[in-house]
Amino acid sequence: EPEVTQTPSHQVTQMGQEVILRCVPISNHLYFYWYRQILGQKVEFLVSFYNNEISEKSEIFDDQFSVERPDGSNFTLKIRSTKLEDSAMYFCASRTTGGRQPQHFGDGTRLSIL
Amino acid sequence: EDQVTQSPEALRLQEGESSSLNCSYTVSGLRGLFWYRQDPGKGPEFLFTLYSAGEEKEKERLKATLTKKESFLHITAPKPEDSATYLCAVPTGRGGSEKLVFGKGTKLTVNP
């Protein structure tokens, strides 16, 4: 069964450094998402992406964040200058076209900022 | 603002002891409701989509139901392998974004 894959599974970075989280969505999906989950809290939306542009972004997704689909298979989330509060699990998700289609999630990248 | 509230936060059951998890939601125009299972250190795994009040979906020991204000996930004769956090989510957002708003989840523990 097709699945969303994310790398790395764990990333440890010094505060102020740039980090890139990578995702390979399911191949025939066209809608892509990033969510994050701080330990013990809800899964919360960061950004949605369709047709090579951002569809919607949350208040969390400020100028330090960016997303890119550099080729036909990868979808990346970049944090330019990491902060301690960026420590969280980051999940990539994708879905196919059509209404009411479920989003399928990867197993996440655990980002630890020191 | 769209909101999803799940209860209880945690539930301990003995193997074979049936129970239900609740998800109540406040959205402007329901576009469906999703149930996910999340194991520790993993991403949410899709279980069910419910579209309209009165709808039911089943998968093994799980049955999900939907009313106009809440959804229930019924677990019949659970086994230890059903232990996980169960998440409820509703799609919202502009245009085709369909971002998901999640509840905090119910952590289910099934003891042998």
Tab-separated table of C-alpha atoms in Angstrom:
chain	number	residue	atom	x	y	z
A	1	GLU	CA	0.000	0.000	0.000
A	2	PRO	CA	1.381	3.424	-0.948
A	3	GLU	CA	2.551	5.543	1.951
A	4	VAL	CA	3.957	8.953	2.788
A	5	THR	CA	7.629	8.806	3.734
A	6	GLN	CA	9.511	11.382	5.764
A	7	THR	CA	13.211	11.907	6.401
A	8	PRO	CA	15.002	12.173	8.683
A	9	SER	CA	13.094	10.453	11.468
A	10	HIS	CA	14.943	12.549	14.050
A	11	GLN	CA	16.799	15.830	13.580
A	12	VAL	CA	18.826	17.556	16.282
A	13	THR	CA	19.807	21.156	15.505
A	14	GLN	CA	21.323	24.101	17.316
A	15	MET	CA	19.071	27.103	17.856
A	16	GLY	CA	19.405	29.596	15.016
A	17	GLN	CA	20.356	26.989	12.435
A	18	GLU	CA	18.395	26.210	9.304
A	19	VAL	CA	16.681	22.858	8.978
A	20	ILE	CA	14.981	21.143	6.033
A	21	LEU	CA	12.457	18.381	6.588
A	22	ARG	CA	11.731	16.151	3.633
A	23	CYS	CA	8.646	14.279	2.540
A	24	VAL	CA	7.716	12.040	-0.367
A	25	PRO	CA	3.918	12.138	-0.687
A	26	ILE	CA	1.857	9.340	-2.225
A	27	SER	CA	2.535	9.457	-5.954
A	28	ASN	CA	-0.899	10.321	-7.382
A	29	HIS	CA	-1.783	12.822	-4.666
A	30	LEU	CA	-1.973	16.510	-5.487
A	31	TYR	CA	-2.672	18.177	-2.116
A	32	PHE	CA	0.144	18.368	0.411
A	33	TYR	CA	0.242	19.457	4.036
A	34	TRP	CA	2.535	20.005	6.972
A	35	TYR	CA	1.345	19.664	10.564
A	36	ARG	CA	3.179	19.682	13.825
A	37	GLN	CA	2.575	18.147	17.223
A	38	ILE	CA	4.263	19.475	20.324
A	39	LEU	CA	4.649	16.780	22.961
A	40	GLY	CA	1.343	16.172	24.714
A	41	GLN	CA	-0.597	18.610	22.533
A	42	LYS	CA	-2.919	18.476	19.529
A	43	VAL	CA	-1.826	17.915	15.976
A	44	GLU	CA	-1.943	21.425	14.501
A	45	PHE	CA	-2.009	22.629	10.908
A	46	LEU	CA	0.889	24.578	9.460
A	47	VAL	CA	0.399	24.872	5.708
A	48	SER	CA	-1.373	23.394	2.709
A	49	PHE	CA	0.040	23.311	-0.813
A	50	TYR	CA	-1.599	22.688	-4.179
A	51	ASN	CA	-0.652	23.382	-7.769
A	52	ASN	CA	2.787	24.615	-6.731
A	53	GLU	CA	1.562	27.268	-4.364
A	54	ILE	CA	0.455	27.670	-0.779
A	55	SER	CA	-3.327	27.300	-0.413
A	56	GLU	CA	-3.525	28.270	3.228
A	57	LYS	CA	-1.175	28.784	6.145
A	58	SER	CA	-1.645	29.112	9.877
A	59	GLU	CA	-0.426	31.850	12.193
A	60	ILE	CA	2.422	29.542	13.198
A	61	PHE	CA	3.730	29.535	9.622
A	62	ASP	CA	5.566	32.853	9.745
A	63	ASP	CA	8.410	34.208	7.606
A	64	GLN	CA	10.834	31.701	9.118
A	65	PHE	CA	8.975	28.852	7.419
A	66	SER	CA	8.820	27.962	3.743
A	67	VAL	CA	7.699	25.012	1.658
A	68	GLU	CA	8.807	23.801	-1.714
A	69	ARG	CA	8.118	21.044	-4.176
A	70	PRO	CA	11.494	20.976	-5.916
A	71	ASP	CA	10.665	18.087	-8.219
A	72	GLY	CA	7.810	15.718	-8.994
A	73	SER	CA	8.176	13.653	-5.861
A	74	ASN	CA	9.553	15.640	-2.914
A	75	PHE	CA	7.865	18.177	-0.657
A	76	THR	CA	10.019	20.047	1.836
A	77	LEU	CA	9.544	22.256	4.877
A	78	LYS	CA	12.360	24.683	5.683
A	79	ILE	CA	12.792	26.551	8.938
A	80	ARG	CA	15.351	29.295	8.398
A	81	SER	CA	16.408	30.145	11.939
A	82	THR	CA	15.160	27.598	14.436
A	83	LYS	CA	13.916	28.506	17.903
A	84	LEU	CA	13.604	26.335	20.992
A	85	GLU	CA	9.811	26.385	20.610
A	86	ASP	CA	10.112	24.777	17.165
A	87	SER	CA	10.887	21.474	18.885
A	88	ALA	CA	8.049	19.148	17.913
A	89	MET	CA	7.035	16.238	15.682
A	90	TYR	CA	6.446	17.447	12.140
A	91	PHE	CA	4.069	15.426	9.992
A	92	CYS	CA	3.653	15.570	6.251
A	93	ALA	CA	0.324	14.522	4.739
A	94	SER	CA	-1.120	14.190	1.280
A	95	ARG	CA	-4.485	13.504	-0.304
A	96	THR	CA	-5.920	12.895	-3.714
A	97	THR	CA	-8.392	15.127	-5.521
A	98	GLY	CA	-12.113	15.102	-4.893
A	99	GLY	CA	-14.046	16.195	-1.871
A	100	ARG	CA	-13.978	14.377	1.450
A	101	GLN	CA	-10.809	12.428	0.689
A	102	PRO	CA	-8.764	11.522	3.773
A	103	GLN	CA	-5.302	12.861	4.304
A	104	HIS	CA	-2.608	10.216	4.696
A	105	PHE	CA	0.226	10.962	7.071
A	106	GLY	CA	3.870	10.045	7.274
A	107	ASP	CA	5.473	8.889	10.515
A	108	GLY	CA	6.965	12.302	11.122
A	109	THR	CA	10.287	13.935	11.856
A	110	ARG	CA	11.092	14.594	15.477
A	111	LEU	CA	12.838	17.971	15.552
A	112	SER	CA	14.866	18.764	18.659
A	113	ILE	CA	16.303	22.269	19.001
A	114	LEU	CA	19.160	22.664	21.475
B	1	GLU	CA	-13.719	29.128	15.112
B	2	ASP	CA	-13.981	25.418	14.301
B	3	GLN	CA	-13.323	23.217	17.311
B	4	VAL	CA	-13.074	19.516	18.093
B	5	THR	CA	-13.270	18.141	21.630
B	6	GLN	CA	-12.651	14.518	22.546
B	7	SER	CA	-13.517	12.659	25.717
B	8	PRO	CA	-12.361	10.994	27.794
B	9	GLU	CA	-8.699	12.029	27.563
B	10	ALA	CA	-7.667	8.540	28.655
B	11	LEU	CA	-9.484	5.233	28.966
B	12	ARG	CA	-8.331	1.955	30.450
B	13	LEU	CA	-10.227	-1.209	29.545
B	14	GLN	CA	-9.822	-4.865	30.230
B	15	GLU	CA	-9.544	-7.089	27.196
B	16	GLY	CA	-13.086	-7.805	26.001
B	17	GLU	CA	-14.623	-4.810	27.814
B	18	SER	CA	-16.512	-2.729	25.224
B	19	SER	CA	-16.747	1.054	25.409
B	20	SER	CA	-17.156	4.250	23.368
B	21	LEU	CA	-15.060	7.324	22.690
B	22	ASN	CA	-16.684	10.677	22.030
B	23	CYS	CA	-15.818	13.464	19.605
B	24	SER	CA	-17.911	16.645	19.646
B	25	TYR	CA	-17.369	19.324	17.042
B	26	THR	CA	-18.321	22.876	16.224
B	27	VAL	CA	-17.880	23.720	12.562
B	28	SER	CA	-19.564	26.031	10.103
B	29	GLY	CA	-20.797	23.545	7.532
B	30	LEU	CA	-19.596	20.011	8.187
B	31	ARG	CA	-17.586	18.616	5.288
B	32	GLY	CA	-17.034	15.256	6.869
B	33	LEU	CA	-15.332	13.862	9.943
B	34	PHE	CA	-12.269	11.643	10.099
B	35	TRP	CA	-11.074	9.159	12.699
B	36	TYR	CA	-7.394	8.312	12.958
B	37	ARG	CA	-5.343	5.997	15.136
B	38	GLN	CA	-1.944	7.164	16.382
B	39	ASP	CA	0.637	4.832	17.901
B	40	PRO	CA	3.495	6.287	19.990
B	41	GLY	CA	6.124	7.955	17.801
B	42	LYS	CA	4.068	7.431	14.633
B	43	GLY	CA	1.884	9.514	12.397
B	44	PRO	CA	-1.913	9.379	12.406
B	45	GLU	CA	-3.244	6.326	10.552
B	46	PHE	CA	-6.543	6.817	8.745
B	47	LEU	CA	-9.483	4.729	9.981
B	48	PHE	CA	-12.828	6.169	8.845
B	49	THR	CA	-14.545	9.002	7.027
B	50	LEU	CA	-18.093	9.949	7.975
B	51	TYR	CA	-20.038	12.383	5.810
B	52	SER	CA	-23.548	12.825	7.161
B	53	ALA	CA	-25.608	12.383	10.307
B	54	GLY	CA	-26.750	8.813	10.776
B	55	GLU	CA	-23.840	7.322	8.877
B	56	GLU	CA	-21.923	4.367	10.354
B	57	LYS	CA	-18.662	2.718	9.337
B	58	GLU	CA	-17.127	-0.491	10.701
B	59	LYS	CA	-13.689	-2.066	10.682
B	60	GLU	CA	-12.967	-5.154	12.744
B	61	ARG	CA	-13.761	-4.246	16.376
B	62	LEU	CA	-14.329	-0.554	15.637
B	63	LYS	CA	-17.536	1.179	14.621
B	64	ALA	CA	-17.810	4.913	14.036
B	65	THR	CA	-21.110	6.812	14.076
B	66	LEU	CA	-22.025	10.421	13.380
B	67	THR	CA	-24.756	12.768	14.602
B	68	LYS	CA	-25.211	16.464	13.883
B	69	LYS	CA	-23.003	17.483	16.801
B	70	GLU	CA	-20.800	14.526	17.681
B	71	SER	CA	-19.268	11.264	16.625
B	72	PHE	CA	-18.675	8.094	18.582
B	73	LEU	CA	-16.057	5.424	18.124
B	74	HIS	CA	-17.384	2.197	19.591
B	75	ILE	CA	-14.880	-0.496	20.464
B	76	THR	CA	-16.337	-3.985	20.851
B	77	ALA	CA	-14.404	-6.651	22.750
B	78	PRO	CA	-11.090	-4.801	22.468
B	79	LYS	CA	-7.723	-6.524	22.410
B	80	PRO	CA	-4.374	-5.223	23.711
B	81	GLU	CA	-3.336	-4.394	20.148
B	82	ASP	CA	-6.140	-1.813	20.025
B	83	SER	CA	-4.171	0.270	22.528
B	84	ALA	CA	-3.388	3.606	20.862
B	85	THR	CA	-4.471	7.229	20.816
B	86	TYR	CA	-7.595	7.762	18.723
B	87	LEU	CA	-7.897	11.129	17.027
B	88	CYS	CA	-10.917	12.821	15.551
B	89	ALA	CA	-10.546	15.572	12.920
B	90	VAL	CA	-12.774	17.768	10.776
B	91	PRO	CA	-11.779	19.439	7.511
B	92	THR	CA	-12.071	23.184	7.318
B	93	GLY	CA	-10.337	26.046	5.597
B	94	ARG	CA	-10.598	28.082	2.449
B	95	GLY	CA	-11.272	26.742	-1.000
B	96	GLY	CA	-9.728	23.351	-1.571
B	97	SER	CA	-7.321	23.590	1.354
B	98	GLU	CA	-9.306	21.160	3.527
B	99	LYS	CA	-6.915	21.576	6.431
B	100	LEU	CA	-7.753	19.308	9.365
B	101	VAL	CA	-8.634	20.518	12.844
B	102	PHE	CA	-7.835	17.762	15.333
B	103	GLY	CA	-9.068	16.958	18.783
B	104	LYS	CA	-6.534	16.180	21.465
B	105	GLY	CA	-7.331	12.487	21.261
B	106	THR	CA	-8.321	9.669	23.592
B	107	LYS	CA	-5.492	7.481	24.792
B	108	LEU	CA	-6.856	3.950	24.997
B	109	THR	CA	-5.092	1.245	26.989
B	110	VAL	CA	-6.414	-2.318	26.801
B	111	ASN	CA	-5.035	-4.623	29.458
B	112	PRO	CA	-4.815	-8.384	28.841
